[in-house]
Short mmCIF file of C-alpha atoms in Angstrom, two decimals:
data_model
loop_
_atom_site.label_atom_id
_atom_site.label_comp_id
_atom_site.label_asym_id
_atom_site.label_seq_id
_atom_site.Cartn_x
_atom_site.Cartn_y
_atom_site.Cartn_z
CA MET A 401 0.54 28.02 -5.43
CA PHE A 402 0.87 24.41 -4.26
CA ASN A 403 1.18 25.13 -0.53
CA LEU A 404 -2.19 23.75 0.53
CA ALA A 405 -1.84 20.59 -1.56
CA LEU A 406 1.75 19.97 -0.47
CA VAL A 407 0.83 20.36 3.21
CA ASP A 408 -2.08 17.95 2.77
CA LEU A 409 0.14 15.49 0.90
CA LYS A 410 2.82 15.67 3.62
CA GLN A 411 0.24 15.09 6.36
CA SER A 412 -1.30 12.23 4.39
CA ILE A 413 2.05 10.49 3.91
CA ALA A 414 2.82 10.97 7.60
CA SER A 415 -0.45 9.13 8.38
CA TRP A 416 0.75 6.05 6.48
CA ARG A 417 -0.34 3.69 9.24
CA LEU A 418 -3.95 4.76 8.71
CA TRP A 419 -4.23 4.45 4.93
CA THR A 420 -2.18 1.27 4.72
CA LEU A 421 -4.36 -0.34 7.40
CA LEU A 422 -7.60 0.80 5.75
CA GLY A 423 -6.45 -0.35 2.32
CA TRP A 424 -5.42 -3.77 3.59
CA LEU A 425 -8.67 -4.20 5.55
CA GLU A 426 -10.72 -3.44 2.43
CA VAL A 427 -8.90 -6.17 0.54
CA ARG A 428 -9.46 -8.64 3.37
CA GLN A 429 -13.14 -7.73 3.75
CA ARG A 430 -13.82 -8.66 0.14
CA TYR A 431 -12.83 -12.22 0.98
CA ALA A 432 -13.87 -12.49 4.62
CA ARG A 433 -14.22 -16.06 5.92
CA SER A 434 -12.47 -17.38 2.80
CA ARG A 435 -9.57 -19.80 3.22
CA LEU A 436 -7.63 -18.44 0.24
CA GLY A 437 -8.51 -14.82 0.99
CA PRO A 438 -7.07 -12.28 -1.47
CA PHE A 439 -5.45 -15.07 -3.47
CA TRP A 440 -8.84 -15.56 -5.13
CA LEU A 441 -7.83 -12.42 -7.02
CA THR A 442 -4.76 -14.25 -8.28
CA ILE A 443 -6.77 -17.32 -9.25
CA SER A 444 -9.38 -15.34 -11.20
CA MET A 445 -6.67 -13.33 -12.94
CA GLY A 446 -4.79 -16.54 -13.79
CA VAL A 447 -7.89 -18.12 -15.29
CA MET A 448 -8.54 -15.03 -17.39
CA ILE A 449 -4.93 -14.89 -18.62
CA GLY A 450 -4.98 -18.59 -19.46
CA SER A 451 -8.26 -18.46 -21.40
CA ILE A 452 -7.46 -15.23 -23.25
CA GLY A 453 -3.90 -16.42 -23.91
CA VAL A 454 -5.03 -19.63 -25.61
CA VAL A 455 -7.69 -17.93 -27.74
CA TYR A 456 -5.79 -14.80 -28.77
CA GLY A 457 -2.50 -16.64 -29.05
CA ALA A 458 -4.09 -18.93 -31.64
CA LEU A 459 -5.78 -16.00 -33.43
CA PHE A 460 -2.57 -13.99 -33.64
CA GLY A 461 -0.41 -17.04 -34.39
CA GLN A 462 1.79 -16.40 -31.35
CA LYS A 463 4.13 -18.78 -29.54
CA MET A 464 2.72 -19.47 -26.09
CA SER A 465 6.18 -19.18 -24.54
CA ASP A 466 6.34 -15.55 -25.72
CA TYR A 467 2.71 -14.50 -25.71
CA LEU A 468 1.58 -15.74 -22.29
CA PRO A 469 4.22 -13.79 -20.30
CA PHE A 470 3.52 -10.72 -22.47
CA LEU A 471 -0.23 -11.02 -21.87
CA ALA A 472 0.14 -11.68 -18.14
CA ILE A 473 2.40 -8.67 -17.59
CA SER A 474 0.12 -6.45 -19.66
CA LEU A 475 -3.13 -7.48 -17.96
CA VAL A 476 -1.75 -7.44 -14.41
CA LEU A 477 -0.25 -3.97 -14.79
CA TRP A 478 -3.17 -2.57 -16.78
CA THR A 479 -5.61 -3.82 -14.13
CA MET A 480 -3.65 -1.93 -11.48
CA LEU A 481 -3.79 1.32 -13.47
CA ALA A 482 -7.44 0.99 -14.49
CA SER A 483 -8.60 0.04 -10.98
CA THR A 484 -6.65 2.88 -9.38
CA VAL A 485 -8.22 5.46 -11.69
CA ALA A 486 -11.74 3.98 -11.51
CA GLU A 487 -11.75 3.57 -7.73
CA GLY A 488 -9.92 6.86 -7.30
CA SER A 489 -12.73 8.70 -9.06
CA ASN A 490 -15.02 7.60 -6.22
CA ALA A 491 -12.48 8.04 -3.41
CA TYR A 492 -13.96 11.25 -1.96
CA ILE A 493 -17.55 10.26 -2.68
CA VAL A 494 -17.48 6.92 -0.80
CA SER A 495 -15.52 8.52 2.06
CA GLY A 496 -17.93 11.42 2.35
CA THR A 497 -19.04 10.49 5.87
CA TYR A 498 -15.48 10.59 7.22
CA ILE A 499 -14.62 13.80 5.35
CA ARG A 500 -17.64 15.65 6.73
CA GLN A 501 -17.21 14.46 10.31
CA ALA A 502 -13.44 14.51 10.84
CA SER A 503 -10.73 16.95 9.91
CA THR A 504 -8.27 14.63 8.18
CA PRO A 505 -5.94 15.18 5.23
CA LYS A 506 -7.95 14.55 2.08
CA LEU A 507 -5.23 12.81 0.09
CA ILE A 508 -5.31 9.97 2.61
CA TYR A 509 -8.21 8.56 0.61
CA ILE A 510 -6.23 8.67 -2.63
CA LEU A 511 -3.23 6.99 -1.01
CA GLN A 512 -5.59 4.37 0.38
CA VAL A 513 -6.83 3.54 -3.14
CA VAL A 514 -3.28 3.41 -4.53
CA TRP A 515 -2.06 1.21 -1.68
CA ARG A 516 -5.03 -1.16 -2.00
CA ASN A 517 -4.34 -1.66 -5.69
CA MET A 518 -0.63 -2.12 -5.03
CA VAL A 519 -1.52 -4.95 -2.63
CA ILE A 520 -3.70 -6.52 -5.33
CA LEU A 521 -0.88 -6.01 -7.85
CA ALA A 522 1.50 -7.87 -5.54
CA HIS A 523 -0.91 -10.82 -5.40
CA ASN A 524 -1.48 -10.87 -9.16
CA PHE A 525 2.22 -10.44 -9.92
CA LEU A 526 2.70 -13.97 -8.65
CA ILE A 527 1.30 -15.11 -12.03
CA VAL A 528 4.02 -13.16 -13.84
CA VAL A 529 6.71 -14.69 -11.65
CA ILE A 530 5.39 -18.21 -12.32
CA LEU A 531 5.27 -17.68 -16.09
CA LEU A 532 8.74 -16.14 -16.19
CA ALA A 533 10.04 -19.09 -14.19
CA ALA A 534 8.27 -21.55 -16.49
CA TYR A 535 9.28 -20.02 -19.82
CA GLY A 536 12.53 -18.41 -18.75
CA VAL A 537 13.62 -14.81 -18.23
CA LYS A 538 14.55 -13.22 -21.55
CA SER A 539 17.20 -10.92 -20.09
CA TRP A 540 18.36 -10.59 -16.50
CA GLU A 541 20.08 -7.29 -17.36
CA THR A 542 16.80 -5.50 -18.09
CA LEU A 543 14.94 -6.67 -14.95
CA PRO A 544 16.34 -3.93 -12.62
CA ILE A 545 14.89 -1.29 -14.97
CA PHE A 546 11.45 -2.47 -13.86
CA ILE A 547 11.83 -0.84 -10.43
CA PRO A 548 12.20 2.83 -11.53
CA ALA A 549 9.70 2.17 -14.31
CA LEU A 550 7.13 0.94 -11.77
CA VAL A 551 7.70 4.04 -9.62
CA ILE A 552 6.94 6.30 -12.60
CA TYR A 553 3.95 4.11 -13.47
CA VAL A 554 2.47 4.43 -9.96
CA LEU A 555 3.13 8.18 -9.84
CA ASN A 556 1.17 8.58 -13.07
CA ALA A 557 -1.66 6.43 -11.78
CA MET A 558 -1.81 8.49 -8.60
CA TRP A 559 -2.04 11.92 -10.22
CA ILE A 560 -4.74 10.69 -12.57
CA ALA A 561 -6.68 9.35 -9.57
CA MET A 562 -6.21 12.68 -7.75
CA VAL A 563 -7.66 14.67 -10.65
CA ALA A 564 -10.46 12.15 -11.25
CA SER A 565 -11.49 12.10 -7.58
CA LEU A 566 -11.59 15.88 -7.34
CA LEU A 567 -13.61 16.38 -10.51
CA SER A 568 -15.92 13.47 -9.67
CA ALA A 569 -16.70 15.00 -6.28
CA ARG A 570 -17.93 18.09 -8.16
CA PHE A 571 -19.57 16.34 -11.12
CA ARG A 572 -21.28 13.12 -10.01
CA ASP A 573 -21.75 11.75 -13.54
CA LEU A 574 -18.01 11.71 -14.13
CA PRO A 575 -17.24 8.28 -12.55
CA GLN A 576 -19.48 6.59 -15.13
CA ILE A 577 -17.81 8.54 -17.93
CA ILE A 578 -14.39 7.55 -16.59
CA GLN A 579 -15.41 3.87 -16.57
CA ALA A 580 -16.44 4.15 -20.22
CA LEU A 581 -13.19 5.91 -21.14
CA ILE A 582 -11.14 3.22 -19.39
CA GLN A 583 -12.93 0.58 -21.45
CA ILE A 584 -12.18 2.45 -24.66
CA ALA A 585 -8.55 2.95 -23.60
CA PHE A 586 -8.23 -0.81 -23.03
CA TYR A 587 -9.01 -1.55 -26.67
CA VAL A 588 -6.75 1.13 -28.18
CA THR A 589 -3.82 0.31 -25.88
CA PRO A 590 -1.65 -2.74 -26.70
CA VAL A 591 -2.69 -4.93 -23.80
CA LEU A 592 -3.91 -8.02 -25.68
CA TYR A 593 -1.84 -7.42 -28.80
CA ARG A 594 1.75 -6.38 -29.41
CA PRO A 595 2.47 -2.71 -30.23
CA ASN A 596 3.93 -3.64 -33.63
CA SER A 597 0.80 -5.60 -34.62
CA LEU A 598 -0.83 -2.48 -36.03
CA THR A 599 0.67 -1.60 -39.38
CA ARG A 600 -1.67 0.84 -41.10
CA PHE A 601 -2.91 2.16 -37.76
CA ALA A 602 0.40 2.30 -35.91
CA PHE A 603 -0.35 5.90 -34.95
CA ILE A 604 -2.92 4.58 -32.44
CA VAL A 605 -0.03 3.23 -30.38
CA GLU A 606 2.52 5.91 -31.20
CA TRP A 607 0.22 8.74 -30.07
CA ASN A 608 -1.27 6.90 -27.13
CA PRO A 609 0.44 7.97 -23.86
CA LEU A 610 -1.04 4.96 -22.06
CA ALA A 611 0.71 2.68 -24.56
CA HIS A 612 4.04 4.29 -23.66
CA LEU A 613 3.20 4.01 -19.96
CA LEU A 614 2.42 0.30 -20.25
CA SER A 615 5.48 -0.35 -22.40
CA LEU A 616 7.68 1.31 -19.79
CA VAL A 617 6.91 -1.35 -17.17
CA ARG A 618 6.35 -4.27 -19.52
CA GLU A 619 9.46 -4.16 -21.69
CA PRO A 620 12.04 -4.73 -18.90
CA LEU A 621 10.21 -7.92 -17.94
CA ILE A 622 10.21 -9.31 -21.48
CA GLY A 623 13.88 -8.61 -22.06
CA GLU A 624 13.66 -5.24 -23.80
CA VAL A 625 14.84 -1.75 -22.88
CA PRO A 626 12.23 1.04 -23.09
CA SER A 627 13.08 3.65 -25.70
CA LEU A 628 14.13 7.17 -24.80
CA LEU A 629 10.84 8.37 -26.28
CA THR A 630 8.90 6.14 -23.91
CA TRP A 631 10.92 7.36 -20.91
CA GLY A 632 10.42 10.97 -22.00
CA VAL A 633 6.67 10.61 -22.50
CA CYS A 634 6.14 8.86 -19.16
CA ILE A 635 8.33 11.20 -17.12
CA GLY A 636 6.78 14.19 -18.88
CA MET A 637 3.31 12.87 -18.07
CA ALA A 638 4.27 12.49 -14.42
CA VAL A 639 5.72 16.00 -14.12
CA VAL A 640 2.92 17.80 -15.98
CA GLY A 641 0.24 15.62 -14.38
CA TRP A 642 1.44 16.24 -10.84
CA LEU A 643 1.61 19.98 -11.48
CA ILE A 644 -2.01 19.90 -12.66
CA ALA A 645 -3.12 17.66 -9.78
CA LEU A 646 -1.43 19.80 -7.13
CA THR A 647 -2.82 23.00 -8.67
CA LEU A 648 -6.39 21.68 -8.69
CA THR A 649 -6.04 20.20 -5.21
CA SER A 650 -4.71 23.46 -3.76
CA ARG A 651 -7.53 25.41 -5.32
CA TYR A 652 -10.47 23.15 -4.52
CA LEU A 653 -9.40 21.09 -1.50
CA LYS A 654 -11.51 23.07 0.97
CA ARG A 655 -14.62 22.69 -1.19
CA ILE A 656 -14.65 18.90 -1.13
CA PRO A 657 -16.80 18.60 2.07
CA TYR A 658 -19.44 20.84 0.46
CA TRP A 659 -19.43 18.97 -2.83
CA ILE A 660 -19.95 15.54 -1.33
#
């Protein structure tokens, strides 16, 4: 049932030199002939976090020592997820020339998107490190939890990108719809505000899988341990999502060159 997709995934992973090189070159090309290079991403993200932090921190009556690290972690990690899904929806479309002319594993282009956004995440994460160093780490014991949480986070981002890219190759209006949905998801997910800020409308967070996904990677960095519910939701999303992604990929992989 998954044979074709698993073979393609294995071949794509084996070609890691290709997609890591292409992903890194795309990041560098955005800032060609710039002295700071990709660190302009970090600067722009830092400015946004600083400006939003001051405004929303005052509106919500938050202590800057608590709110700024929370906001930085949320925005940096959310940006990685949103960019991976948005760019992933166009992965096959923008690589159409290569797909039609060369017989390469198709999931290379998904891995390229994921890797590129992981590189950007690494640059932006410098802001988180600086803020944690400035305001202090809440709990050193919870920090190691961030590693497995990040793995689950990336796995979820990847299967969503796989499904989005496949469907977008077939339905060309879908990337625009996905962009709109990501914008809506940003407002109903606790990125700018804390999950417990909603009292009457707490169900928006409780029933939002993206809220659990973001909490999974954010809480270890702010000195909290993700709940068993959060772990269950995120791991369940990864398992079910990958089954769906592999099923769709196995069924429609050979049609991608005709769709694009």
